[in-house]
Short mmCIF file of C-alpha atoms (C1' of nucleotides) in Angstrom, two decimals:
data_model
loop_
_atom_site.label_atom_id
_atom_site.label_comp_id
_atom_site.label_asym_id
_atom_site.label_seq_id
_atom_site.Cartn_x
_atom_site.Cartn_y
_atom_site.Cartn_z
CA UNK A 1 -47.04 -86.92 -13.06
CA UNK A 2 -43.34 -88.22 -12.80
CA UNK A 3 -43.08 -91.60 -11.06
CA UNK A 4 -43.34 -91.43 -7.39
CA UNK A 5 -40.27 -93.04 -5.54
CA UNK A 6 -39.60 -93.93 -2.06
CA UNK A 7 -36.39 -91.48 -1.13
CA UNK A 8 -35.20 -94.03 1.43
CA UNK A 9 -34.21 -96.59 -0.85
CA UNK A 10 -32.00 -96.37 -3.88
CA UNK A 11 -33.78 -94.84 -6.91
CA UNK A 12 -32.21 -96.95 -9.61
CA UNK A 13 -33.46 -100.07 -7.79
CA UNK A 14 -36.95 -98.70 -7.81
CA UNK A 15 -36.55 -97.96 -11.35
CA UNK A 16 -35.44 -101.72 -11.93
CA UNK A 17 -38.23 -102.84 -10.27
CA UNK A 18 -40.73 -100.75 -12.01
CA UNK A 19 -39.31 -101.69 -15.59
CA UNK A 20 -39.31 -105.53 -14.60
CA UNK A 21 -43.46 -105.21 -13.32
CA UNK A 22 -44.34 -103.05 -16.67
CA UNK A 23 -42.70 -105.87 -18.73
CA UNK A 24 -44.30 -108.90 -16.84
CA UNK A 25 -47.40 -106.88 -17.06
CA UNK A 26 -47.09 -106.82 -21.00
CA UNK A 27 -46.20 -103.06 -21.02
CA UNK A 28 -42.98 -103.39 -22.75
CA UNK A 29 -43.42 -106.39 -25.43
CA UNK A 30 -40.51 -109.31 -25.32
CA UNK A 31 -37.93 -108.47 -27.99
CA UNK A 32 -39.24 -104.87 -28.54
CA UNK A 33 -37.08 -101.62 -28.11
CA UNK A 34 -37.38 -100.03 -24.72
CA UNK A 35 -37.61 -96.18 -24.64
CA UNK A 36 -34.13 -94.72 -24.72
CA UNK A 37 -32.46 -93.95 -21.41
CA UNK A 38 -33.06 -90.15 -21.86
CA UNK A 39 -36.74 -90.55 -22.76
CA UNK A 40 -37.44 -92.68 -19.59
CA UNK A 41 -35.46 -90.55 -17.64
CA UNK A 42 -37.50 -87.67 -18.50
CA UNK A 43 -40.66 -89.78 -18.48
CA UNK A 44 -39.80 -91.01 -14.68
CA UNK A 45 -38.57 -87.70 -13.91
CA UNK A 46 -35.13 -88.62 -12.84
CA UNK A 47 -31.50 -87.81 -14.01
CA UNK A 48 -30.48 -89.45 -17.10
CA UNK A 49 -27.11 -90.93 -15.45
CA UNK A 50 -29.70 -92.76 -12.77
CA UNK A 51 -31.57 -94.03 -15.58
CA UNK A 52 -28.36 -95.41 -17.25
CA UNK A 53 -27.40 -96.99 -14.13
CA UNK A 54 -30.57 -98.87 -14.01
CA UNK A 55 -30.43 -99.99 -17.81
CA UNK A 56 -26.57 -101.22 -16.93
CA UNK A 57 -27.98 -103.35 -14.07
CA UNK A 58 -30.87 -104.72 -16.27
CA UNK A 59 -28.58 -105.73 -18.96
CA UNK A 60 -25.88 -107.43 -16.28
CA UNK A 61 -28.96 -109.34 -15.16
CA UNK A 62 -29.64 -110.12 -18.68
CA UNK A 63 -33.04 -108.93 -18.42
CA UNK A 64 -32.71 -106.60 -21.27
CA UNK A 65 -29.68 -106.38 -23.82
CA UNK A 66 -28.36 -103.43 -25.25
CA UNK A 67 -27.28 -103.47 -28.95
CA UNK A 68 -24.65 -100.62 -29.85
CA UNK A 69 -26.55 -97.90 -32.07
CA UNK A 70 -30.00 -99.40 -31.93
CA UNK A 71 -31.21 -99.47 -28.28
CA UNK A 72 -32.35 -101.54 -25.51
CA UNK A 73 -34.48 -104.67 -25.77
CA UNK A 74 -36.48 -106.80 -23.70
CA UNK A 75 -34.99 -110.41 -22.90
CA UNK A 76 -36.74 -112.73 -25.48
CA UNK A 77 -36.40 -115.66 -23.29
CA UNK A 78 -39.77 -116.57 -21.90
CA UNK A 79 -38.43 -118.40 -18.82
CA UNK A 80 -36.68 -115.40 -17.76
CA UNK A 81 -39.71 -113.28 -17.88
CA UNK A 82 -41.61 -116.38 -16.11
CA UNK A 83 -39.30 -116.32 -13.25
CA UNK A 84 -39.58 -112.66 -12.79
CA UNK A 85 -43.42 -113.07 -12.63
CA UNK A 86 -43.13 -115.76 -9.97
CA UNK A 87 -40.44 -113.61 -8.11
CA UNK A 88 -42.70 -110.59 -7.97
CA UNK A 89 -45.67 -112.88 -7.21
CA UNK A 90 -44.01 -114.12 -4.26
CA UNK A 91 -42.57 -110.97 -2.75
CA UNK A 92 -46.02 -109.65 -2.94
CA UNK A 93 -47.22 -112.96 -1.29
CA UNK A 94 -44.80 -112.53 1.37
CA UNK A 95 -45.65 -109.03 2.01
CA UNK A 96 -49.26 -109.96 2.38
CA UNK A 97 -48.70 -112.63 4.62
CA UNK A 98 -46.53 -110.63 6.90
CA UNK A 99 -49.15 -107.93 7.06
CA UNK A 100 -51.86 -110.30 8.16
CA UNK A 101 -49.68 -112.48 10.34
CA UNK A 102 -49.83 -110.69 13.30
CA UNK A 103 -53.25 -108.89 13.20
CA UNK A 104 -54.61 -111.59 15.52
CA UNK A 105 -57.40 -113.23 13.09
CA UNK A 106 -59.01 -116.23 14.20
CA UNK A 107 -59.30 -119.20 11.55
CA UNK A 108 -62.94 -118.33 10.65
CA UNK A 109 -61.76 -114.54 9.69
CA UNK A 110 -58.67 -115.74 7.80
CA UNK A 111 -60.97 -118.26 5.55
CA UNK A 112 -63.48 -115.29 5.05
CA UNK A 113 -60.45 -113.00 4.33
CA UNK A 114 -58.90 -115.36 1.71
CA UNK A 115 -62.09 -116.95 0.08
CA UNK A 116 -62.69 -114.00 -2.46
CA UNK A 117 -59.04 -113.91 -3.67
CA UNK A 118 -59.42 -116.66 -6.29
CA UNK A 119 -62.38 -115.11 -7.73
CA UNK A 120 -61.24 -111.62 -7.99
CA UNK A 121 -58.08 -112.99 -9.77
CA UNK A 122 -60.24 -115.01 -12.32
CA UNK A 123 -62.56 -112.02 -12.54
CA UNK A 124 -59.67 -110.03 -13.69
CA UNK A 125 -58.72 -112.19 -16.13
CA UNK A 126 -61.92 -112.47 -18.13
CA UNK B 1 -34.50 -95.52 15.59
CA UNK B 2 -37.22 -93.30 15.05
CA UNK B 3 -40.17 -94.54 12.75
CA UNK B 4 -39.79 -94.81 8.86
CA UNK B 5 -42.23 -92.65 7.27
CA UNK B 6 -43.07 -92.62 3.32
CA UNK B 7 -42.09 -88.92 2.61
CA UNK B 8 -44.91 -89.23 -0.07
CA UNK B 9 -47.88 -89.38 1.90
CA UNK B 10 -48.76 -87.15 5.05
CA UNK B 11 -46.95 -88.37 8.36
CA UNK B 12 -49.80 -87.77 10.25
CA UNK B 13 -52.21 -90.20 8.53
CA UNK B 14 -49.10 -92.71 8.70
CA UNK B 15 -49.18 -92.44 12.44
CA UNK B 16 -52.75 -93.15 12.42
CA UNK B 17 -52.36 -96.53 10.41
CA UNK B 18 -49.45 -97.25 12.49
CA UNK B 19 -51.19 -96.75 15.88
CA UNK B 20 -54.03 -98.82 14.55
CA UNK B 21 -52.00 -101.54 13.47
CA UNK B 22 -50.25 -101.64 16.83
CA UNK B 23 -53.21 -101.62 18.67
CA UNK B 24 -55.08 -104.61 16.99
CA UNK B 25 -51.91 -106.51 17.31
CA UNK B 26 -52.15 -106.00 20.71
CA UNK B 27 -49.14 -103.73 21.72
CA UNK B 28 -51.75 -101.06 23.20
CA UNK B 29 -54.35 -102.85 25.34
CA UNK B 30 -57.89 -101.70 25.20
CA UNK B 31 -58.82 -99.18 27.68
CA UNK B 32 -55.11 -98.64 28.56
CA UNK B 33 -53.57 -95.37 28.61
CA UNK B 34 -51.66 -94.51 25.27
CA UNK B 35 -48.31 -93.16 25.45
CA UNK B 36 -48.62 -89.16 25.84
CA UNK B 37 -48.60 -86.94 22.68
CA UNK B 38 -44.76 -85.77 23.58
CA UNK B 39 -43.76 -89.42 24.40
CA UNK B 40 -45.33 -90.78 21.05
CA UNK B 41 -43.82 -87.88 19.13
CA UNK B 42 -40.26 -88.69 20.56
CA UNK B 43 -40.38 -92.17 19.90
CA UNK B 44 -41.63 -91.63 16.33
CA UNK B 45 -39.01 -88.96 15.71
CA UNK B 46 -41.76 -86.14 14.77
CA UNK B 47 -43.07 -82.93 16.06
CA UNK B 48 -45.26 -82.99 18.96
CA UNK B 49 -47.94 -80.99 17.05
CA UNK B 50 -47.88 -83.46 14.31
CA UNK B 51 -48.68 -86.53 16.91
CA UNK B 52 -51.38 -84.17 18.28
CA UNK B 53 -52.77 -84.03 14.88
CA UNK B 54 -52.88 -87.75 14.48
CA UNK B 55 -54.26 -88.15 18.16
CA UNK B 56 -57.01 -85.61 17.34
CA UNK B 57 -57.97 -87.39 14.01
CA UNK B 58 -58.02 -90.91 16.09
CA UNK B 59 -60.36 -89.24 18.81
CA UNK B 60 -62.45 -87.84 16.08
CA UNK B 61 -62.88 -91.63 15.04
CA UNK B 62 -63.61 -92.67 18.43
CA UNK B 63 -60.51 -94.89 18.30
CA UNK B 64 -59.14 -93.23 21.21
CA UNK B 65 -60.56 -91.12 23.72
CA UNK B 66 -58.45 -88.34 24.91
CA UNK B 67 -58.88 -86.48 28.27
CA UNK B 68 -57.19 -83.10 29.12
CA UNK B 69 -54.78 -83.56 31.92
CA UNK B 70 -55.25 -87.62 32.30
CA UNK B 71 -53.93 -88.79 29.06
CA UNK B 72 -55.41 -90.67 26.07
CA UNK B 73 -56.84 -94.11 26.06
CA UNK B 74 -57.78 -96.93 23.63
CA UNK B 75 -61.51 -97.22 22.93
CA UNK B 76 -62.76 -100.21 24.82
CA UNK B 77 -65.52 -101.29 22.55
CA UNK B 78 -64.53 -104.55 21.00
CA UNK B 79 -66.53 -104.20 18.14
CA UNK B 80 -64.57 -101.03 16.91
CA UNK B 81 -61.30 -102.62 17.06
CA UNK B 82 -62.61 -105.76 15.08
CA UNK B 83 -63.85 -103.63 12.39
CA UNK B 84 -60.51 -101.91 12.23
CA UNK B 85 -58.55 -105.39 11.98
CA UNK B 86 -61.01 -106.25 9.31
CA UNK B 87 -60.38 -103.00 7.59
CA UNK B 88 -56.65 -103.58 7.70
CA UNK B 89 -57.01 -107.22 6.36
CA UNK B 90 -59.04 -106.36 3.81
CA UNK B 91 -56.83 -103.34 2.70
CA UNK B 92 -53.81 -105.79 2.66
CA UNK B 93 -55.70 -108.35 0.62
CA UNK B 94 -56.77 -105.44 -1.80
CA UNK B 95 -53.25 -104.46 -2.35
CA UNK B 96 -52.06 -108.10 -2.59
CA UNK B 97 -54.75 -108.59 -5.33
CA UNK B 98 -53.94 -105.68 -7.28
CA UNK B 99 -50.34 -106.30 -7.40
CA UNK B 100 -50.78 -109.78 -8.70
CA UNK B 101 -53.81 -109.18 -10.61
CA UNK B 102 -52.16 -107.89 -13.68
CA UNK B 103 -49.01 -109.93 -13.51
CA UNK B 104 -50.53 -112.23 -16.28
CA UNK B 105 -50.45 -115.56 -14.05
CA UNK B 106 -52.36 -118.62 -15.31
CA UNK B 107 -54.75 -120.60 -13.30
CA UNK B 108 -51.97 -123.04 -12.59
CA UNK B 109 -49.65 -120.35 -11.06
CA UNK B 110 -52.44 -118.66 -9.17
CA UNK B 111 -52.95 -122.19 -7.56
CA UNK B 112 -49.30 -122.66 -6.72
CA UNK B 113 -48.96 -118.88 -5.42
CA UNK B 114 -52.04 -119.20 -3.14
CA UNK B 115 -51.48 -122.54 -1.77
CA UNK B 116 -49.05 -121.73 1.15
CA UNK B 117 -50.93 -118.85 2.46
CA UNK B 118 -53.16 -120.64 5.02
CA UNK B 119 -50.34 -122.79 6.31
CA UNK B 120 -48.11 -119.59 6.77
CA UNK B 121 -50.78 -118.03 8.67
CA UNK B 122 -51.57 -120.85 10.80
CA UNK B 123 -48.05 -121.54 11.53
CA UNK B 124 -47.86 -118.05 12.82
CA UNK B 125 -50.51 -118.37 15.22
CA UNK B 126 -48.72 -121.56 17.14
CA UNK C 1 -63.80 -72.91 38.80
CA UNK C 2 -63.59 -69.08 39.14
CA UNK C 3 -65.99 -66.82 37.28
CA UNK C 4 -65.07 -66.38 33.31
CA UNK C 5 -64.61 -62.81 32.23
CA UNK C 6 -64.60 -61.14 28.73
CA UNK C 7 -61.20 -59.36 29.39
CA UNK C 8 -62.46 -57.18 26.54
CA UNK C 9 -64.60 -55.38 28.84
CA UNK C 10 -63.71 -53.90 32.26
CA UNK C 11 -64.02 -56.74 35.14
CA UNK C 12 -65.59 -54.53 37.92
CA UNK C 13 -68.42 -53.83 35.14
CA UNK C 14 -68.66 -57.88 34.47
CA UNK C 15 -68.95 -58.23 38.18
CA UNK C 16 -71.64 -55.85 38.79
CA UNK C 17 -73.95 -57.42 36.12
CA UNK C 18 -72.91 -60.95 37.50
CA UNK C 19 -73.95 -59.74 41.14
CA UNK C 20 -77.50 -58.28 39.53
CA UNK C 21 -78.18 -61.24 38.17
CA UNK C 22 -77.82 -63.36 40.84
CA UNK C 23 -79.57 -61.18 42.97
CA UNK C 24 -82.92 -61.00 40.41
CA UNK C 25 -82.33 -65.00 40.32
CA UNK C 26 -82.80 -65.09 43.82
CA UNK C 27 -79.33 -66.45 44.73
CA UNK C 28 -78.88 -63.37 47.32
CA UNK C 29 -81.87 -62.65 49.30
CA UNK C 30 -83.45 -59.04 49.64
CA UNK C 31 -82.33 -57.70 52.76
CA UNK C 32 -79.90 -60.48 53.44
CA UNK C 33 -75.85 -59.67 54.02
CA UNK C 34 -73.97 -60.23 50.64
CA UNK C 35 -70.47 -61.97 51.30
CA UNK C 36 -67.77 -59.71 51.96
CA UNK C 37 -65.80 -58.11 49.46
CA UNK C 38 -62.80 -60.47 50.21
CA UNK C 39 -64.77 -63.58 50.23
CA UNK C 40 -66.65 -62.52 46.71
CA UNK C 41 -63.03 -61.60 45.45
CA UNK C 42 -61.99 -64.96 46.22
CA UNK C 43 -64.91 -66.79 44.89
CA UNK C 44 -64.63 -65.00 41.34
CA UNK C 45 -60.80 -64.98 41.36
CA UNK C 46 -60.31 -61.20 41.24
CA UNK C 47 -58.44 -58.68 42.96
CA UNK C 48 -60.00 -57.43 46.19
CA UNK C 49 -59.61 -54.09 44.92
CA UNK C 50 -61.55 -54.89 41.89
CA UNK C 51 -64.39 -56.31 43.76
CA UNK C 52 -64.10 -53.26 46.28
CA UNK C 53 -64.72 -51.01 43.19
CA UNK C 54 -67.67 -53.02 42.08
CA UNK C 55 -69.31 -52.64 45.61
CA UNK C 56 -68.86 -49.14 45.65
CA UNK C 57 -70.39 -48.87 42.23
CA UNK C 58 -73.30 -50.81 43.42
CA UNK C 59 -73.85 -48.99 46.34
CA UNK C 60 -73.69 -45.64 44.54
CA UNK C 61 -76.54 -47.03 42.05
CA UNK C 62 -78.33 -48.03 45.43
CA UNK C 63 -78.48 -51.63 44.63
CA UNK C 64 -76.56 -52.83 47.62
CA UNK C 65 -76.29 -50.60 50.99
CA UNK C 66 -73.13 -50.89 52.95
CA UNK C 67 -73.42 -50.43 56.88
CA UNK C 68 -70.12 -49.83 58.54
CA UNK C 69 -68.72 -52.79 60.54
CA UNK C 70 -71.72 -54.98 59.35
CA UNK C 71 -71.37 -55.64 55.77
CA UNK C 72 -73.23 -54.88 52.65
CA UNK C 73 -76.98 -55.80 52.11
CA UNK C 74 -79.13 -56.14 48.98
CA UNK C 75 -81.41 -53.41 48.32
CA UNK C 76 -84.98 -53.96 49.83
CA UNK C 77 -87.00 -52.07 47.46
CA UNK C 78 -88.90 -54.51 45.33
CA UNK C 79 -89.42 -52.08 42.77
CA UNK C 80 -85.49 -51.66 42.18
CA UNK C 81 -85.13 -55.28 41.81
CA UNK C 82 -88.03 -55.34 39.37
CA UNK C 83 -86.47 -52.63 37.27
CA UNK C 84 -83.35 -54.80 37.07
CA UNK C 85 -85.06 -57.68 36.19
CA UNK C 86 -86.78 -55.78 33.45
CA UNK C 87 -83.81 -54.27 32.11
CA UNK C 88 -82.04 -57.55 32.27
CA UNK C 89 -85.06 -59.21 30.49
CA UNK C 90 -84.99 -56.38 27.65
CA UNK C 91 -81.10 -56.54 27.04
CA UNK C 92 -81.73 -60.42 26.37
CA UNK C 93 -84.42 -60.05 23.86
CA UNK C 94 -82.41 -57.24 22.15
CA UNK C 95 -79.53 -59.40 21.58
CA UNK C 96 -81.65 -62.20 20.85
CA UNK C 97 -83.49 -60.08 18.24
CA UNK C 98 -80.37 -58.74 16.67
CA UNK C 99 -78.69 -62.08 16.55
CA UNK C 100 -82.18 -63.30 14.51
CA UNK C 101 -82.50 -60.26 12.64
CA UNK C 102 -80.38 -60.59 10.04
CA UNK C 103 -80.31 -64.54 9.38
CA UNK C 104 -82.90 -64.27 6.51
CA UNK C 105 -85.51 -66.18 7.97
CA UNK C 106 -89.06 -65.98 6.44
CA UNK C 107 -92.31 -65.53 8.38
CA UNK C 108 -93.19 -69.13 8.55
CA UNK C 109 -89.72 -69.71 10.11
CA UNK C 110 -89.90 -67.02 12.33
CA UNK C 111 -93.33 -68.33 13.94
CA UNK C 112 -91.67 -71.77 14.05
CA UNK C 113 -88.65 -70.39 16.11
CA UNK C 114 -90.80 -68.33 18.48
CA UNK C 115 -93.43 -70.89 19.37
CA UNK C 116 -91.67 -72.82 21.83
CA UNK C 117 -90.41 -69.64 23.72
CA UNK C 118 -93.72 -69.21 25.99
CA UNK C 119 -93.79 -72.82 26.63
CA UNK C 120 -90.48 -73.44 27.78
CA UNK C 121 -90.47 -70.43 30.18
CA UNK C 122 -93.73 -71.62 31.65
CA UNK C 123 -92.67 -74.83 31.60
CA UNK C 124 -89.49 -73.83 33.82
CA UNK C 125 -91.70 -72.20 36.26
CA UNK C 126 -93.69 -75.45 37.04
CA UNK D 1 -60.08 -53.26 12.96
CA UNK D 2 -59.43 -57.15 12.99
CA UNK D 3 -62.28 -59.21 14.40
CA UNK D 4 -62.94 -59.32 18.17
CA UNK D 5 -62.67 -62.65 19.56
CA UNK D 6 -63.61 -64.10 23.37
CA UNK D 7 -60.56 -65.31 24.56
CA UNK D 8 -62.14 -67.76 26.41
CA UNK D 9 -63.12 -70.09 23.49
CA UNK D 10 -60.74 -71.60 21.05
CA UNK D 11 -60.49 -69.02 18.04
CA UNK D 12 -60.92 -71.50 15.32
CA UNK D 13 -64.20 -72.46 16.69
CA UNK D 14 -65.29 -68.55 16.65
CA UNK D 15 -64.17 -68.32 13.14
CA UNK D 16 -66.33 -71.26 12.20
CA UNK D 17 -69.27 -69.80 13.51
CA UNK D 18 -68.47 -66.16 12.22
CA UNK D 19 -68.01 -67.75 8.55
CA UNK D 20 -71.35 -69.53 8.71
CA UNK D 21 -73.13 -66.46 10.38
CA UNK D 22 -71.79 -64.48 7.32
CA UNK D 23 -72.67 -67.15 4.83
CA UNK D 24 -76.57 -67.62 6.01
CA UNK D 25 -76.63 -63.67 5.87
CA UNK D 26 -75.93 -63.79 2.44
CA UNK D 27 -72.34 -61.95 2.91
CA UNK D 28 -70.74 -64.83 0.78
CA UNK D 29 -72.94 -66.40 -1.95
CA UNK D 30 -73.47 -70.16 -2.26
CA UNK D 31 -71.04 -71.62 -4.93
CA UNK D 32 -68.83 -68.96 -4.61
CA UNK D 33 -64.99 -68.71 -3.83
CA UNK D 34 -64.33 -67.78 -0.33
CA UNK D 35 -61.62 -65.43 0.71
CA UNK D 36 -58.46 -67.20 0.44
CA UNK D 37 -57.06 -68.83 3.82
CA UNK D 38 -54.31 -66.36 4.01
CA UNK D 39 -56.70 -63.47 3.08
CA UNK D 40 -59.39 -64.28 5.40
CA UNK D 41 -56.37 -64.79 8.43
CA UNK D 42 -55.22 -61.31 7.54
CA UNK D 43 -58.76 -59.57 7.59
CA UNK D 44 -59.60 -61.43 11.12
CA UNK D 45 -56.05 -60.78 12.35
CA UNK D 46 -55.45 -64.65 13.15
CA UNK D 47 -52.49 -66.54 11.80
CA UNK D 48 -52.91 -68.64 8.57
CA UNK D 49 -52.65 -71.82 10.54
CA UNK D 50 -55.73 -70.94 12.74
CA UNK D 51 -57.74 -69.86 9.68
CA UNK D 52 -56.64 -73.34 7.80
CA UNK D 53 -57.68 -75.35 10.82
CA UNK D 54 -61.15 -73.53 10.40
CA UNK D 55 -61.43 -74.03 7.05
CA UNK D 56 -60.37 -77.70 7.33
CA UNK D 57 -63.37 -78.14 9.95
CA UNK D 58 -65.82 -76.47 7.61
CA UNK D 59 -64.66 -78.75 5.11
CA UNK D 60 -65.11 -81.70 7.13
CA UNK D 61 -68.45 -80.60 8.08
CA UNK D 62 -69.36 -80.38 3.98
CA UNK D 63 -70.06 -76.57 4.83
CA UNK D 64 -67.33 -75.44 2.24
CA UNK D 65 -65.25 -77.58 -0.28
CA UNK D 66 -61.61 -76.69 -0.89
CA UNK D 67 -59.52 -77.73 -3.56
CA UNK D 68 -55.90 -77.15 -3.78
CA UNK D 69 -54.44 -74.60 -6.11
CA UNK D 70 -58.07 -73.60 -6.82
CA UNK D 71 -59.35 -72.02 -3.52
CA UNK D 72 -62.38 -72.58 -1.07
CA UNK D 73 -65.89 -72.69 -2.09
CA UNK D 74 -69.35 -72.24 -0.13
CA UNK D 75 -71.37 -75.50 -0.32
CA UNK D 76 -73.74 -75.37 -2.96
CA UNK D 77 -76.46 -77.40 -1.30
CA UNK D 78 -79.27 -75.00 -0.19
CA UNK D 79 -80.82 -77.37 2.36
CA UNK D 80 -77.19 -77.44 3.90
CA UNK D 81 -77.42 -73.58 4.49
CA UNK D 82 -81.12 -73.89 5.68
CA UNK D 83 -80.15 -76.08 8.27
CA UNK D 84 -77.32 -73.90 9.67
CA UNK D 85 -79.63 -71.11 9.51
CA UNK D 86 -82.29 -73.11 11.76
CA UNK D 87 -79.48 -74.19 14.01
CA UNK D 88 -78.24 -70.45 14.47
CA UNK D 89 -81.50 -69.39 15.17
CA UNK D 90 -82.34 -72.40 17.59
CA UNK D 91 -79.09 -71.65 19.31
CA UNK D 92 -80.06 -68.03 19.75
CA UNK D 93 -83.72 -69.01 21.35
CA UNK D 94 -81.95 -71.46 23.54
CA UNK D 95 -79.32 -68.50 24.86
CA UNK D 96 -82.38 -66.32 25.24
CA UNK D 97 -84.63 -68.63 27.16
CA UNK D 98 -81.91 -69.64 29.32
CA UNK D 99 -81.01 -66.04 30.35
CA UNK D 100 -84.57 -65.17 30.65
CA UNK D 101 -85.76 -68.59 32.56
CA UNK D 102 -84.47 -67.97 35.86
CA UNK D 103 -85.09 -64.14 36.02
CA UNK D 104 -88.24 -64.80 38.06
CA UNK D 105 -90.56 -63.13 35.42
CA UNK D 106 -94.26 -63.85 36.09
CA UNK D 107 -96.77 -64.46 33.17
CA UNK D 108 -97.83 -60.75 32.62
CA UNK D 109 -94.16 -59.82 32.28
CA UNK D 110 -93.37 -62.67 30.00
CA UNK D 111 -96.07 -61.52 27.65
CA UNK D 112 -94.85 -58.11 27.76
CA UNK D 113 -91.32 -59.02 26.73
CA UNK D 114 -92.40 -61.34 23.84
CA UNK D 115 -94.95 -59.31 22.59
CA UNK D 116 -92.49 -57.01 20.58
CA UNK D 117 -90.15 -59.39 19.25
CA UNK D 118 -92.48 -60.31 16.16
CA UNK D 119 -92.70 -56.68 15.25
CA UNK D 120 -89.06 -55.95 15.24
CA UNK D 121 -88.16 -58.74 13.34
CA UNK D 122 -90.87 -57.91 10.58
CA UNK D 123 -89.76 -54.44 10.73
CA UNK D 124 -85.93 -55.61 10.26
CA UNK D 125 -87.42 -57.39 6.74
CA UNK D 126 -88.98 -54.33 5.36
"C1'" DG E 1 -51.81 -67.43 -6.92
"C1'" DT E 2 -54.29 -71.69 -3.97
"C1'" DG E 3 -54.45 -75.14 0.15
"C1'" DG E 4 -51.85 -78.85 2.84
"C1'" DT E 5 -48.03 -80.30 5.70
"C1'" DC E 6 -44.64 -80.13 8.99
"C1'" DT E 7 -41.44 -77.81 12.55
"C1'" DA E 8 -40.48 -75.14 16.65
"C1'" DG E 9 -41.70 -72.87 20.41
"C1'" DA E 10 -44.99 -70.86 23.62
"C1'" DC E 11 -48.76 -70.61 26.54
"C1'" DC E 12 -53.07 -72.53 28.78
"C1'" DA E 13 -56.22 -75.54 31.22
"C1'" DC E 14 -56.86 -79.39 33.88
"C1'" DC E 15 -54.68 -83.07 37.40
"C1'" DG F 1 -47.63 -84.37 34.32
"C1'" DT F 2 -51.57 -84.22 30.66
"C1'" DG F 3 -53.96 -82.71 26.02
"C1'" DG F 4 -55.76 -78.11 23.61
"C1'" DT F 5 -54.63 -73.85 21.02
"C1'" DC F 6 -51.94 -70.50 18.68
"C1'" DT F 7 -48.20 -67.91 16.54
"C1'" DA F 8 -44.34 -67.71 13.08
"C1'" DG F 9 -41.99 -69.37 9.35
"C1'" DA F 10 -41.08 -72.69 6.17
"C1'" DC F 11 -41.73 -75.75 2.15
"C1'" DC F 12 -44.56 -78.78 -0.75
"C1'" DA F 13 -47.96 -79.95 -4.82
"C1'" DC F 14 -51.47 -78.13 -7.87
"C1'" DC F 15 -53.00 -74.20 -10.97
#
DNA sequence: GTGGTCTAGACCACC
DNA sequence: GTGGTCTAGACCACC
């Protein structure tokens, strides 16, 4: 099953986000070689040109670095990944707050809604 | 501007969710007449048949009640709406937790992430 | 609400059946004047010519008798009505048996199905 | 010869009833694949969309289960079919009683009417 | 091949 | 006007 894109937004931007997410989740290890443009293109079901553009952008942001003849490697600066992680986390929080915000919940309902979050997250880490 | 749909999921299901969201947000008042099938179809830029299917599902769930020749009306049972509100809120929390969960945040980062939520939500209600 | 016809069968035949049913049910009293062709046609939502044909057939069967200038009257022979009543009852039984027949019910299920009939019918007559 | 529908009632509801009847009569075997939507539509002389709606309702009731790319299958729970059988039988009885009820039969006539039923049904099963 | 969704356009019953 | 049903024909995902 190839990756599912929202056709209303540029595909190469969605690819960039996806690769960043996978990286901060540990699916691509720091300093390790990323799948080649062609392989990743095939895996996500997109045109290799589109994937090449995504890799180019990621390199421009210094999220990956491509070495001629060797391939592309995840940035090995931990602060860079941490910043990305924080950015993704805050984006998720922002969307959550905006979806919840105009639901008309009263204070008690908000408490009940938020209470399990910490627990679920800690449990996930056990 | 017609409503934006995710083409990867059935439109009629997205319409159902959208109408529920609008209702719990108070955009459609309980017991009040909903825009007609044709009008809502025009407003969202879909075929009237697709909208009719969405309304049909909503009636099957007792979220609205439709009367031939008269129109469609939001269910006037406040518990029904409250249940829907809770369901939407929990779905948003679930997605938030799942997006955050495998980001590899440590306890301190989680605290920093969650801290502002309550404040933002209360601020929205002022 | 005008009468509902099955368009797959001649309307005048359905009218004849309907008038006979109403009569044996006592909706038209023996010896009493039937509504005029035009009135009955309007009531059932059919063309007066169609209704006239139905009346003609009913008279040919001696179920009603039309007296010039006075109108149409239900046959006053009680045996005639009794025969009609029996015919309708047996037709209903025949349809019931045929619908039940190939349902694959075992003897016990048939017993349970038939048991309440007598009771319901007697109860209806109290 | 395509199936005969009563034009006064929705075709898709009549299709549903017909498929249930055929199933309890053993024309479609439990767990077996039903004719495809298109084939059944052709056989009954209706539009594939109408047939799809009937199948969709049948699946919602768990009378069949449909799998994309594979086909639709009769529910393999014998209790489900037995319940349907009972429902059809009781519906037939109900219509019979209602047609008979206001015919004005006396007790003796009712006895004569009911007497042959058991015999006819048992005869059908020999 | 299979079922699932969507559009387009028609006609109906009810108000 | 309103919702409900039906046909015709298309395209999709899954097998």
